[in-house]
XYZ file of C-alpha atoms in Angstrom:
540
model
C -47.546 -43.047 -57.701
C -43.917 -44.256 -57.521
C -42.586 -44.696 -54.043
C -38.478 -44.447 -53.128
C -36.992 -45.785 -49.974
C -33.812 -44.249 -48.588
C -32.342 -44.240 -44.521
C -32.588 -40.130 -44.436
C -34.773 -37.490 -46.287
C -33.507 -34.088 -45.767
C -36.040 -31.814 -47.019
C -33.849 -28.277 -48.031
C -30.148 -28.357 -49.794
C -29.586 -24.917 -48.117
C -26.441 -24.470 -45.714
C -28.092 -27.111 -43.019
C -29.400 -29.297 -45.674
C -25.931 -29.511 -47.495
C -24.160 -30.150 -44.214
C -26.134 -32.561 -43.447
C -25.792 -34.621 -46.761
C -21.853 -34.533 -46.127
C -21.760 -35.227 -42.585
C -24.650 -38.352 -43.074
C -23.466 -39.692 -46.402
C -20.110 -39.951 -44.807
C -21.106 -43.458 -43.521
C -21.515 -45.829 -46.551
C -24.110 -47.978 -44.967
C -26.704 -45.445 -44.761
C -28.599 -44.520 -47.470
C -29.035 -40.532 -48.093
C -31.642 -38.575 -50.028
C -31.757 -34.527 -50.183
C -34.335 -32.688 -51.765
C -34.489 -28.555 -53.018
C -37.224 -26.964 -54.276
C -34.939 -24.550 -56.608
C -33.091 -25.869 -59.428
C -29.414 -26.091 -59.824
C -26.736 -23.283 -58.503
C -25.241 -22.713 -62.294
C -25.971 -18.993 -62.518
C -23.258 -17.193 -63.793
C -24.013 -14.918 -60.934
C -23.903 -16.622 -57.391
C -20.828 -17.120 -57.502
C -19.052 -13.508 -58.225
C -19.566 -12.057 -54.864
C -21.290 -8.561 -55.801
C -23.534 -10.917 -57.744
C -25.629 -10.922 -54.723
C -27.275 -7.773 -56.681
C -29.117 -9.767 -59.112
C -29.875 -12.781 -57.381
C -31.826 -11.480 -54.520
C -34.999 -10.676 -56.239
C -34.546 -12.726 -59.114
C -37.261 -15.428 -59.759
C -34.399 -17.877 -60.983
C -32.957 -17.806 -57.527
C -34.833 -15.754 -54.823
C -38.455 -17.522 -53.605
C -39.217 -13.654 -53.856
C -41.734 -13.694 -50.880
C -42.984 -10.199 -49.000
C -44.070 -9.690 -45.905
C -47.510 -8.681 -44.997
C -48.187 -4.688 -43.949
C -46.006 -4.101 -41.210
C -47.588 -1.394 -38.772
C -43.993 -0.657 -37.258
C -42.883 0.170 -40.809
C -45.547 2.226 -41.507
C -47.533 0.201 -43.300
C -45.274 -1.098 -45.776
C -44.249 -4.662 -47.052
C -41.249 -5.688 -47.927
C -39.376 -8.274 -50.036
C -38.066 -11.403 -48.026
C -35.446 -13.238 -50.155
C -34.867 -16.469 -49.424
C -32.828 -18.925 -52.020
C -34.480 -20.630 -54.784
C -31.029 -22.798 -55.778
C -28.422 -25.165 -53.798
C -27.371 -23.750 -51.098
C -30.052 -21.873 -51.047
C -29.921 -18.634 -48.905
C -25.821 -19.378 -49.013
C -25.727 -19.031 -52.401
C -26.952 -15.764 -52.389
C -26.339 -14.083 -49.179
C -24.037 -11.303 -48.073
C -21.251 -14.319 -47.267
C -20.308 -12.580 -43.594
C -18.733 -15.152 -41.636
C -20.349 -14.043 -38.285
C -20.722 -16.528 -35.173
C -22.687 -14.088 -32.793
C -21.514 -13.388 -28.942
C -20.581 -16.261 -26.470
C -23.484 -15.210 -24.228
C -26.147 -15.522 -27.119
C -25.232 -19.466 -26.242
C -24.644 -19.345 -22.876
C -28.620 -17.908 -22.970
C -29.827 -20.764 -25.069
C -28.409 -23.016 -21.979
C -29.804 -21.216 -19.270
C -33.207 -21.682 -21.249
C -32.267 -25.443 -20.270
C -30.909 -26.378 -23.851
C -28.439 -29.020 -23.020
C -24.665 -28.949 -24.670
C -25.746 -25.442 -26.559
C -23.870 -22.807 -24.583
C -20.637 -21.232 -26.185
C -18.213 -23.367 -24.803
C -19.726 -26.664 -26.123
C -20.671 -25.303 -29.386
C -17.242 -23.402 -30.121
C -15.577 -26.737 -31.534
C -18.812 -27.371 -33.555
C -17.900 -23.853 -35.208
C -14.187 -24.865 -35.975
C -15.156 -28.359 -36.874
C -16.281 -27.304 -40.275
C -13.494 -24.138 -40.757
C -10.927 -23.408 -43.041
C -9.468 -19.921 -41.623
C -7.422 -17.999 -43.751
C -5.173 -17.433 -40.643
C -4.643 -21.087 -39.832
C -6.116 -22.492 -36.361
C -5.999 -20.873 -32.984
C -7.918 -21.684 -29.770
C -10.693 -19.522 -31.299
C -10.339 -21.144 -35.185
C -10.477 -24.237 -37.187
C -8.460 -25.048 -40.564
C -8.377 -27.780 -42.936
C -12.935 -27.453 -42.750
C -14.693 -27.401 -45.346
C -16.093 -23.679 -44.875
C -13.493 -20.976 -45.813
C -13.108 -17.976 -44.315
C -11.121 -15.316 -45.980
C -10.200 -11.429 -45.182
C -11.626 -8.767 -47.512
C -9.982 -8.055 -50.556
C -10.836 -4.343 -51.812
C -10.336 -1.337 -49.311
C -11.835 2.193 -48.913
C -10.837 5.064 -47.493
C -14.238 6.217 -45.886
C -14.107 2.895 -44.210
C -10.906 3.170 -43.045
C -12.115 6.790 -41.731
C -15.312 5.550 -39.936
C -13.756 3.193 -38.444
C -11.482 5.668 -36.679
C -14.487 7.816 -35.526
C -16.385 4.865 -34.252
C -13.080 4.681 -31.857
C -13.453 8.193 -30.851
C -17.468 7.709 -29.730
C -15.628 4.370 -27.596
C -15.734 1.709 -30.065
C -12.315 0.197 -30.199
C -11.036 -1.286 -32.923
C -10.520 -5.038 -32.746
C -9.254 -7.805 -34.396
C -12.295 -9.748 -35.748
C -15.617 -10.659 -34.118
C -15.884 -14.358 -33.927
C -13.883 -15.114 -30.473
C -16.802 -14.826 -28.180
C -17.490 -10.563 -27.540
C -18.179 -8.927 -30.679
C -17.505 -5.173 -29.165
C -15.594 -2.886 -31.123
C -15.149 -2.529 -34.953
C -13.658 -4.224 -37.561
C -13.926 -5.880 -41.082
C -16.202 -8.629 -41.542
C -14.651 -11.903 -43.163
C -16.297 -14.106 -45.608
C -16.932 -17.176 -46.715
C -15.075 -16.569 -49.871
C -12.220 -18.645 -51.026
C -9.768 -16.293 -53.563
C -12.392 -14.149 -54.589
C -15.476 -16.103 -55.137
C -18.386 -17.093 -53.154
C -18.408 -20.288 -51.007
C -21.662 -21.332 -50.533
C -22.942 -24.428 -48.875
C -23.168 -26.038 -51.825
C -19.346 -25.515 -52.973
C -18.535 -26.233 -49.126
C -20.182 -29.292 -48.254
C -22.327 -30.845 -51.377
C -20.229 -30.847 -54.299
C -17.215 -32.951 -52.205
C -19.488 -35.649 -51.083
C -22.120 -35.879 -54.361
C -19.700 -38.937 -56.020
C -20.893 -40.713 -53.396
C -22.979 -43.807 -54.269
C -25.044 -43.441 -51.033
C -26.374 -40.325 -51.635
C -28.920 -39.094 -53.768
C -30.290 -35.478 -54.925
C -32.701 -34.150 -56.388
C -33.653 -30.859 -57.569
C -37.023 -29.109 -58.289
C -38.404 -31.351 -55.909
C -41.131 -29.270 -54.214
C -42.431 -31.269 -50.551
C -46.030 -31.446 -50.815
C -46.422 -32.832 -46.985
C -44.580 -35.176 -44.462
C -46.158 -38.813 -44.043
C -47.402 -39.321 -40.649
C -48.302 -42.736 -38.699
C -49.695 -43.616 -35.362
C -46.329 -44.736 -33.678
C -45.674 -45.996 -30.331
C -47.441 -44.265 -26.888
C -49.995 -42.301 -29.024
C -47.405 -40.536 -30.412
C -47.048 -40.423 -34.147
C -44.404 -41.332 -36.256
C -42.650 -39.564 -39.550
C -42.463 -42.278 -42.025
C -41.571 -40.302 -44.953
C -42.527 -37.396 -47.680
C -44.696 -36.487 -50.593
C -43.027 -34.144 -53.168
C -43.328 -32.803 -56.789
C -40.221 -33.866 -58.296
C -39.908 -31.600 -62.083
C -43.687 -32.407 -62.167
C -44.017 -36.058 -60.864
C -45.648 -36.767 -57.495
C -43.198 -39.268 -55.635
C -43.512 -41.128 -52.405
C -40.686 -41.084 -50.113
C -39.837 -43.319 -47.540
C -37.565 -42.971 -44.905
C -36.413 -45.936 -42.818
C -34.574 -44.165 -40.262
C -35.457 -40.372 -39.929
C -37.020 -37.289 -42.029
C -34.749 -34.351 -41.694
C -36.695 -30.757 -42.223
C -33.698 -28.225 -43.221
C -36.111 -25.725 -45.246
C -35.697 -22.631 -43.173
C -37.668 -20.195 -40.759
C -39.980 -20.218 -43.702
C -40.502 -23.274 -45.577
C -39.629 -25.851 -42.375
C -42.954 -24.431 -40.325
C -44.900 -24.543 -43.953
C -44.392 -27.994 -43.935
C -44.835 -29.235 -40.815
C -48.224 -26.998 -40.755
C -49.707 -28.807 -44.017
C -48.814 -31.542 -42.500
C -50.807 -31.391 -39.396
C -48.067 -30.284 -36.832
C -49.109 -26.470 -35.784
C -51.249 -24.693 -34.069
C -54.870 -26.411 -33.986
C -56.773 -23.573 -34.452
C -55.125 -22.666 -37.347
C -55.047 -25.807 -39.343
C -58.631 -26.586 -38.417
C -59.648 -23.252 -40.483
C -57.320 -24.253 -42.711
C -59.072 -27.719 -43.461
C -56.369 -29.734 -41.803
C -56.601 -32.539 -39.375
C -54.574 -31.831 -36.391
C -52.325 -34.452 -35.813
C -50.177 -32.769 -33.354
C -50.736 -29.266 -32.028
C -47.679 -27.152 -31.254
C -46.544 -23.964 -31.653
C -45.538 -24.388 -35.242
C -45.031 -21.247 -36.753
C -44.599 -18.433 -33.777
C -41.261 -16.878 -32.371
C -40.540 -15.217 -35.674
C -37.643 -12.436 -35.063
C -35.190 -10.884 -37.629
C -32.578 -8.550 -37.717
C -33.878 -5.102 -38.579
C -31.541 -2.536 -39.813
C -32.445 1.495 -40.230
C -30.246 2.520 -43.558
C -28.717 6.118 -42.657
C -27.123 7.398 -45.609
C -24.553 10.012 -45.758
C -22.995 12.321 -48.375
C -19.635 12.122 -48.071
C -16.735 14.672 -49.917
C -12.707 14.397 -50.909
C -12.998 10.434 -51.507
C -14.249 8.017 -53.819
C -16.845 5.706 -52.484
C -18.341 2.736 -54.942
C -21.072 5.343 -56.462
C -18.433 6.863 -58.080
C -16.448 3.947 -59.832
C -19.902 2.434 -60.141
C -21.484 5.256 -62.473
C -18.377 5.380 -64.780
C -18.008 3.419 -67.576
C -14.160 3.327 -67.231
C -14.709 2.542 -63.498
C -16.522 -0.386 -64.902
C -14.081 -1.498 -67.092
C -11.266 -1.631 -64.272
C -13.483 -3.077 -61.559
C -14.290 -5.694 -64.326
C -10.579 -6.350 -65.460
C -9.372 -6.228 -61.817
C -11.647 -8.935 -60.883
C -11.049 -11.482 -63.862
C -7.092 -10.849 -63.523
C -6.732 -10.886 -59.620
C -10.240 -11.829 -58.108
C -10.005 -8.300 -56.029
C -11.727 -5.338 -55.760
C -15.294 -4.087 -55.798
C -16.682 -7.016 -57.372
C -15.394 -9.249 -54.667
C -17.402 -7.224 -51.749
C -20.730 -8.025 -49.853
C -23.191 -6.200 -48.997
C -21.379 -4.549 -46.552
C -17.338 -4.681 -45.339
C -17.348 -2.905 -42.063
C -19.111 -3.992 -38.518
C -19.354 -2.642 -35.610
C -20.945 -3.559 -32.651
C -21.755 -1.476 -29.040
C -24.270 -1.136 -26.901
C -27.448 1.239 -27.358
C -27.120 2.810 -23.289
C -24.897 1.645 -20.295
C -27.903 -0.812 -18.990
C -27.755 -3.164 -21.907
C -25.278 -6.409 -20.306
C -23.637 -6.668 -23.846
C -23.202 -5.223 -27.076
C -26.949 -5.204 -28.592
C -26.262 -2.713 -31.363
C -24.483 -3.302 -34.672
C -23.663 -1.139 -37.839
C -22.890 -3.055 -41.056
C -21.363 0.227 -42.916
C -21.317 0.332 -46.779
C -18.896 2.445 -48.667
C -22.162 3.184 -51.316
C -25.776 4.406 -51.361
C -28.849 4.156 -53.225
C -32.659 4.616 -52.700
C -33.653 0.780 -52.276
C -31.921 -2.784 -52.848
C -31.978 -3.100 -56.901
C -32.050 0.645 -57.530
C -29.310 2.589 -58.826
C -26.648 3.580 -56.597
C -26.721 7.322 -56.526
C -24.681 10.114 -58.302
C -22.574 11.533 -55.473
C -20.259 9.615 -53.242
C -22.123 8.699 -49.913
C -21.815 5.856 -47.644
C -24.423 3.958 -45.493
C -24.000 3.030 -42.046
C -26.934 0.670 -41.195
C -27.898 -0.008 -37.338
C -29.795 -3.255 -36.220
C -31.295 -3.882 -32.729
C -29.363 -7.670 -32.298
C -31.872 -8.730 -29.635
C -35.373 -7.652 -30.885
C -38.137 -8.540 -28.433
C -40.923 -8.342 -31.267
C -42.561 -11.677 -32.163
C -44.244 -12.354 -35.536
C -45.465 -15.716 -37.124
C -45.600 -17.958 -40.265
C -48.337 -19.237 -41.149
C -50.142 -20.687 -44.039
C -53.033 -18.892 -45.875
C -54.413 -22.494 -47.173
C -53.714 -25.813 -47.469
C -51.989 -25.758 -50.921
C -48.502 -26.637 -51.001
C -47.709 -23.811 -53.503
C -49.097 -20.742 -51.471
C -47.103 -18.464 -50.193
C -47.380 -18.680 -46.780
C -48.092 -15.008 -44.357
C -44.797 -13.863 -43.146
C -45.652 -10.986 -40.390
C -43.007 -10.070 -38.254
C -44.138 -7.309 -36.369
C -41.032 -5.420 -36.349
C -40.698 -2.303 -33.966
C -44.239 -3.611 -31.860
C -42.530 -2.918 -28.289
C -41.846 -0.236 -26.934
C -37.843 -1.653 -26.170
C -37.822 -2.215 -29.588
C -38.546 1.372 -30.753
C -36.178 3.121 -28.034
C -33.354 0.808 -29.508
C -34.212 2.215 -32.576
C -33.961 5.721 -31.732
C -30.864 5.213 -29.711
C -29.449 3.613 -32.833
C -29.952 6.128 -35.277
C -28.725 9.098 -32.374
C -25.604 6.694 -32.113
C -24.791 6.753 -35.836
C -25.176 10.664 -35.785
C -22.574 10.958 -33.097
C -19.900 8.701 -34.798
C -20.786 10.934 -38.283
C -19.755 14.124 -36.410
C -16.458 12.701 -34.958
C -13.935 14.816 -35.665
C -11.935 12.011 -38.026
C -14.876 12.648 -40.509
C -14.514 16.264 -40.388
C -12.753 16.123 -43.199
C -14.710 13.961 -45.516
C -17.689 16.612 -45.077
C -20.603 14.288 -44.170
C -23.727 15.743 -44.745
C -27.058 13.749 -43.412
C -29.634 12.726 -46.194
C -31.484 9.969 -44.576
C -33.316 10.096 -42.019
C -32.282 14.301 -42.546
C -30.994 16.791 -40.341
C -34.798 18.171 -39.357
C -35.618 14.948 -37.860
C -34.913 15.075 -34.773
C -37.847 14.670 -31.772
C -38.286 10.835 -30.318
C -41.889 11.119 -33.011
C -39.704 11.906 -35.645
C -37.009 9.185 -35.145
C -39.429 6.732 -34.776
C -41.532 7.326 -37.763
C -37.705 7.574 -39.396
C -37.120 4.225 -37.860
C -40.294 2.524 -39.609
C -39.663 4.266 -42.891
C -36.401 3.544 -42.961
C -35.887 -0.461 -41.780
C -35.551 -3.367 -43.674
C -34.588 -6.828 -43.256
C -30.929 -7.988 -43.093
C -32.605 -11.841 -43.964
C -32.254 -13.459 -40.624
C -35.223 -14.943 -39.889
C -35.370 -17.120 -37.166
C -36.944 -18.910 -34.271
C -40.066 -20.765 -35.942
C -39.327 -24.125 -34.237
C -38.174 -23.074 -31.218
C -35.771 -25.099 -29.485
C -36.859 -25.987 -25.451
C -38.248 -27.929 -23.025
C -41.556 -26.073 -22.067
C -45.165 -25.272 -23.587
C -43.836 -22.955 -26.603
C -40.874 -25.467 -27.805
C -41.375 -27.063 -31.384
C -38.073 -29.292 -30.982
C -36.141 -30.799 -27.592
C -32.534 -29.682 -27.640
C -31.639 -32.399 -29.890
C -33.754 -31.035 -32.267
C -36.388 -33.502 -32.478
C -39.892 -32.391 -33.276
C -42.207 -33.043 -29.653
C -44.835 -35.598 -30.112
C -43.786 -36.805 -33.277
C -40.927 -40.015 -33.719
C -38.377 -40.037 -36.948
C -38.533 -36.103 -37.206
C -36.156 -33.427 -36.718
C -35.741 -29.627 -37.587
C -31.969 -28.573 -38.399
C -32.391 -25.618 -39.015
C -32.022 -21.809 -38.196
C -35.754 -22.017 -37.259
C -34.848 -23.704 -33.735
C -33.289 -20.411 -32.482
C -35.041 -20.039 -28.877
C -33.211 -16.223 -29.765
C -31.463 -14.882 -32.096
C -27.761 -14.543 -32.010
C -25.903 -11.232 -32.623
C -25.200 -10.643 -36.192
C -25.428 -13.023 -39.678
C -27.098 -16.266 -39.331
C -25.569 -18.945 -41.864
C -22.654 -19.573 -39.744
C -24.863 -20.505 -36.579
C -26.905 -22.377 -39.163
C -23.959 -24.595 -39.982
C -22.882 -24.982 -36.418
C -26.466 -26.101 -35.478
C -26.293 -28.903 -38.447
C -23.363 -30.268 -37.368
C -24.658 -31.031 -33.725
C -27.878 -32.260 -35.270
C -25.114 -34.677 -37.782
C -24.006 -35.764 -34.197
C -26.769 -36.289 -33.121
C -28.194 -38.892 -35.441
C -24.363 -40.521 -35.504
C -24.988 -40.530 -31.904
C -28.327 -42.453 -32.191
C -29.300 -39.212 -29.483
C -32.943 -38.676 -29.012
C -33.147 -36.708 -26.114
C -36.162 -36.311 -23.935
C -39.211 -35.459 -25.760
């Protein structure tokens, strides 16, 4: 068994991991060493924007886990991408710049997270930004992270947005200064057209560096765990699979877990660090028992999908071999249109009745439909305005089914398992109906296919709700950040009970913030950079 000795191990080249590597390897006398489970990010794919369609899903990229049967989607499982390359979920994610709302931070701090509300994590944001616009009080520019305006427009979007204004959803600049209500166009991390990831952002500037070392298809087996001071124990390193070699990894200073709300709790659990009951069925000796694992939440939108006359929406150009053609030529000569887009363009965010003490509602609106993700878009022109609940109070779990590295582990989320969750829901879909009957869509024809014009009782909705959600991929909250019994890390992010280990990651989320998660995810891996520069431990 060959052993390696470096100062850090980051386990994960996703967006944290890849921060990480820049901000660390940045001091030549430490020694740096990142590991990813995927291979390389050379598919012709990632980085064409729309090529998010045949990554997610794709064994060469996407882990391709599901979910087990969730009973608040009536039964069903779904897919739960997660990125199989550098960068990782970055590299093949719908690229929305979005921070979340000042008061998702101030929260975290009132939960008694120290330096984490929006005021002390606002330069953390601009830190690593390079905005299109230049910098403002709200903005950074010269980072390494660009952030660009869309560059193909549609009519229907145009439109929507207008009748979101008439049901009292004004139209705003952007959403990244702090309070996210109203509407407007989502910007990207795209720089002239082509995806940014983590990888292009942070990784490829600082791999010349002689002090730091990657590796890919380098799959952690389990951390490496001593009896350390005050009966505490002590990280001391990794195993890992590296392209079919076991290797031993040593790490002098710290061991860095940056895997995800997924892999990060995997880990730790086959290690030892989890819930006791649940390793000691799985065969595992318990070497410190915490609540590994739990707080699972995630974004879950309900797809509406309209018909929509007298425009052309991206079914059209999409099922024409000469719309094709241009979309293809427009791209190649001028990095615009259609095959620059995300997932979705157009945001908007409100809140679901009066009570609610900020927006908690948000529509990413698509100017295309189609049964499922990686189905063909469908024949007529339609659009799909998609609703998610931003604070969901339903908790699921991760945890592992054995104590092999390679199996999957159970992802159950529990989506729609309160009762708040399932009148948000509701609420949700009745708001998108009202905004599809203002009168600026009157004459664009909209006609209702999903959930259908004869649904309409609370029973109805509901079941509509279940049928109809899926995941936006924004898992979070699996090492919960905190200073009480359910807390996996302190608020500097090191693991309780256990010396030399951290979680950087978006699994430290005590909640989830309002919209897309990467950008949090780099803001939370540059305080954890500081961190360690800062030789800050924080109290266990």
């Amino acid at each position: 068994m060959n052993a390696l000795t470096f100062d850090y191990v980051i386990a994960g080249a996703g967006t944290a991991g890849c921060v990480l590597a820049n901000r660390l390897s940045a001091n030549p006398d430490v020694s740096v060493l990142l590991l990813e489970a995927g291979g390389k990010d050379n598919y012709f794919w990632i980085d064409i924007p729309v090529g998010y369609l045949y990554t997610i899903g794709n064994p060469r990229t996407d882990w391709c886990y599901e979910t087990e049967s969730e009973p608040g989607l009536n039964g069903r499982s779904i897919g739960y991408a997660r990125g199989k390359v550098l960068g990782e979920c970055s590299s093949i994610n719908a690229m929305v710049y979005m921070r979340g709302q000042a008061s998702d931070y101030d929260h975290w701090a009132q939960l008694g997270n120290r330096g984490w509300g929006w005021d002390e994590v606002l330069p953390f944001f601009k830190r690593s930004e390079d905005y299109q616009h230049g910098a403002d009080d709200f903005h950074g520019a010269g980072g390494e992270l660009r952030v660009e305006e869309r560059r193909v427009n549609w009519e229907i979007l145009d439109v929507w947005q207008r009748a979101a204004a008439e049901c009292g959803i004004p139209t705003i600049e952007e959403f990244n200064r702090g309070d996210n209500f109203g509407c407007s166009y989502f910007q990207m991390n795209q720089r002239r057209g082509e995806r940014w990831s983590a990888t292009r952002a942070f990784l490829r500037p600082a791999m010349n560096r002689p002090n730091l070392t990657v590796m890919t298809e380098a799959h952690v087996q389990n951390l490496t765990l001593a009896d350390g001071d005050n009966g505490k124990q002590r990280a001391t390193g990794l195993e890992a699979i590296v392209k079919g070699g076991r290797l031993t990894i040593e790490a002098r200073r710290e061991v860095l877990l940056a895997t995800g709300s997924i892999g990060s709790p995997q880990i730790m659990q086959l290690s030892g660090i989890g819930p006791g009951e649940l390793l000691r069925r799985k065969g595992i000796d318990v070497k410190v028992d915490l609540p590994v694992g739990e707080n699972l939440h995630d974004h879950l939108q309900i797809r509406s999908i309209y018909k929509v006359e007298n425009t052309v929406t991206l079914n059209q150009r999409a099922n024409s071999l000469w719309g094709k053609m241009v979309m293809g030529l427009e791209y190649a000569a001028f990095k615009r249109g259609p095959l620059t887009m995300p997932p979705s363009q157009l945001g908007a965010f409100a809140k679901s009745d009066p009570s609610q003490p900020s927006a908690n509602i948000e529509w990413h609106v698509q100017p295309l439909s189609l049964d499922k993700f990686g189905e063909p878009l469908h024949r007529y022109n339609a659009i799909t305005p998609s609703v998610c609940n931003l604070r969901p109070s339903s908790r699921g779990h991760v945890r592992i089914r054995d104590n092999n590295p390679d199996t999957y582990p159970a992802i159950t989320l529990n989506y729609l398992a309160t009762a708040e969750d399932q009148t948000v829901a509701i609420e949700g879909l009745r708001f998108t109906r009202r905004i599809m009957a203002a009168d600026a869509l009157k004459p664009y024809s909209p006609t209702e296919v999903l959930p259908g014009p004869s649904c309409r009782s609370e029973d109805d909705l509901r079941r509509a709700a279940g049928d109809l959600g899926t995941t936006i991929f924004h898992p979070v909250g699996t090492c919960r950040m905190g200073n009480d019994d359910q807390a996996v890390v302190n608020d500097r992010l090191c693991v309780r009970g256990v010396d030399g280990l951290r979680v950087i990651d978006a699994s430290v989320m005590p909640m989830i913030t309002s919209g897309n998660t990467n950008a949090p995810t780099v803001m939370i891996a540059e305080k954890g950079a500081q961190f360690i520069a800062d030789g800050d431990f924080g109290q266990r």
